[in-house]
Amino acid sequence: MRKKEYWIPLCASLVSMGLLYTIGNVFEIPFLSWTLYKENPSEGIVFEAGGSLVPVFIGVVLGFITERIMKRKQRDNSNIE
């Protein structure tokens, strides 16, 4: 695979992760959301962040699937020529 084609699976992964986190936050789906909590008590600032790893796993799997499809298409095109 050419160097330029490695960007397509990476972009597919990142876009799918962003889309899944956005859907999770908009529709308040706990296993697809990211949470931030900030509090200012008199002793100092309390900041908590947490989120689900499900969109990350789905994004990585989607990236691998995209890469396999691209490699298969390239192999099929090289056999034809």
mmCIF file of C-alpha atoms in Angstrom:
data_model
loop_
_atom_site.group_PDB
_atom_site.id
_atom_site.type_symbol
_atom_site.label_atom_id
_atom_site.label_comp_id
_atom_site.label_asym_id
_atom_site.label_seq_id
_atom_site.Cartn_x
_atom_site.Cartn_y
_atom_site.Cartn_z
ATOM 1 C CA MET A 1 0.000 0.000 0.000
ATOM 2 C CA ARG A 2 1.255 3.454 -0.801
ATOM 3 C CA LYS A 3 2.082 5.894 1.956
ATOM 4 C CA LYS A 4 -0.859 8.150 1.116
ATOM 5 C CA GLU A 5 -3.367 5.326 1.588
ATOM 6 C CA TYR A 6 -2.548 4.880 5.278
ATOM 7 C CA TRP A 7 -4.401 8.109 6.016
ATOM 8 C CA ILE A 8 -7.749 6.687 4.925
ATOM 9 C CA PRO A 9 -8.011 3.988 7.667
ATOM 10 C CA LEU A 10 -6.722 6.466 10.259
ATOM 11 C CA CYS A 11 -9.297 9.067 9.261
ATOM 12 C CA ALA A 12 -12.039 6.421 9.225
ATOM 13 C CA SER A 13 -11.109 5.462 12.789
ATOM 14 C CA LEU A 14 -10.963 9.027 14.102
ATOM 15 C CA VAL A 15 -14.176 10.115 12.386
ATOM 16 C CA SER A 16 -16.081 7.080 13.673
ATOM 17 C CA MET A 17 -14.814 7.671 17.234
ATOM 18 C CA GLY A 18 -15.825 11.316 17.103
ATOM 19 C CA LEU A 19 -19.212 10.466 15.655
ATOM 20 C CA LEU A 20 -19.900 7.794 18.290
ATOM 21 C CA TYR A 21 -18.862 10.101 21.169
ATOM 22 C CA THR A 22 -21.069 12.861 19.727
ATOM 23 C CA ILE A 23 -24.045 10.511 19.430
ATOM 24 C CA GLY A 24 -23.438 9.297 22.976
ATOM 25 C CA ASN A 25 -23.355 12.823 24.400
ATOM 26 C CA VAL A 26 -26.306 14.147 22.408
ATOM 27 C CA PHE A 27 -28.612 11.225 23.196
ATOM 28 C CA GLU A 28 -27.117 10.584 26.671
ATOM 29 C CA ILE A 29 -26.061 6.995 25.984
ATOM 30 C CA PRO A 30 -23.703 6.059 28.846
ATOM 31 C CA PHE A 31 -21.576 3.491 26.985
ATOM 32 C CA LEU A 32 -20.895 5.985 24.164
ATOM 33 C CA SER A 33 -20.387 9.196 26.126
ATOM 34 C CA TRP A 34 -17.601 11.273 27.606
ATOM 35 C CA THR A 35 -18.168 13.126 30.882
ATOM 36 C CA LEU A 36 -16.481 16.131 32.459
ATOM 37 C CA TYR A 37 -17.182 17.370 35.976
ATOM 38 C CA LYS A 38 -15.763 20.525 37.565
ATOM 39 C CA GLU A 39 -16.442 21.845 41.045
ATOM 40 C CA ASN A 40 -15.030 24.846 42.884
ATOM 41 C CA PRO A 41 -15.225 24.128 46.631
ATOM 42 C CA SER A 42 -13.549 26.424 49.151
ATOM 43 C CA GLU A 43 -10.497 24.105 49.421
ATOM 44 C CA GLY A 44 -9.653 24.163 45.703
ATOM 45 C CA ILE A 45 -10.791 22.922 42.339
ATOM 46 C CA VAL A 46 -12.071 19.399 41.815
ATOM 47 C CA PHE A 47 -11.993 18.171 38.227
ATOM 48 C CA GLU A 48 -13.061 14.732 37.060
ATOM 49 C CA ALA A 49 -13.093 13.323 33.553
ATOM 50 C CA GLY A 50 -14.211 9.942 32.365
ATOM 51 C CA GLY A 51 -15.520 8.199 29.356
ATOM 52 C CA SER A 52 -16.305 4.992 27.627
ATOM 53 C CA LEU A 53 -13.755 3.059 25.598
ATOM 54 C CA VAL A 54 -16.396 1.412 23.399
ATOM 55 C CA PRO A 55 -16.114 4.083 20.648
ATOM 56 C CA VAL A 56 -12.330 3.677 20.677
ATOM 57 C CA PHE A 57 -12.574 -0.098 20.180
ATOM 58 C CA ILE A 58 -15.168 0.318 17.431
ATOM 59 C CA GLY A 59 -13.006 2.947 15.720
ATOM 60 C CA VAL A 60 -9.903 0.744 15.805
ATOM 61 C CA VAL A 61 -11.827 -2.216 14.397
ATOM 62 C CA LEU A 62 -13.280 0.000 11.660
ATOM 63 C CA GLY A 63 -9.772 1.193 10.778
ATOM 64 C CA PHE A 64 -8.504 -2.391 10.452
ATOM 65 C CA ILE A 65 -11.495 -3.359 8.302
ATOM 66 C CA THR A 66 -10.942 -0.326 6.054
ATOM 67 C CA GLU A 67 -7.271 -1.220 5.658
ATOM 68 C CA ARG A 68 -8.087 -4.839 4.754
ATOM 69 C CA ILE A 69 -10.627 -3.721 2.160
ATOM 70 C CA MET A 70 -8.115 -1.338 0.596
ATOM 71 C CA LYS A 71 -5.393 -4.013 0.489
ATOM 72 C CA ARG A 72 -7.791 -6.516 -1.094
ATOM 73 C CA LYS A 73 -8.875 -3.985 -3.750
ATOM 74 C CA GLN A 74 -5.257 -3.155 -4.519
ATOM 75 C CA ARG A 75 -4.358 -6.845 -4.804
ATOM 76 C CA ASP A 76 -7.352 -7.499 -7.072
ATOM 77 C CA ASN A 77 -6.439 -4.534 -9.282
ATOM 78 C CA SER A 78 -2.824 -5.693 -9.595
ATOM 79 C CA ASN A 79 -3.990 -9.194 -10.643
ATOM 80 C CA ILE A 80 -6.178 -7.736 -13.392
ATOM 81 C CA GLU A 81 -3.386 -5.672 -14.932
#
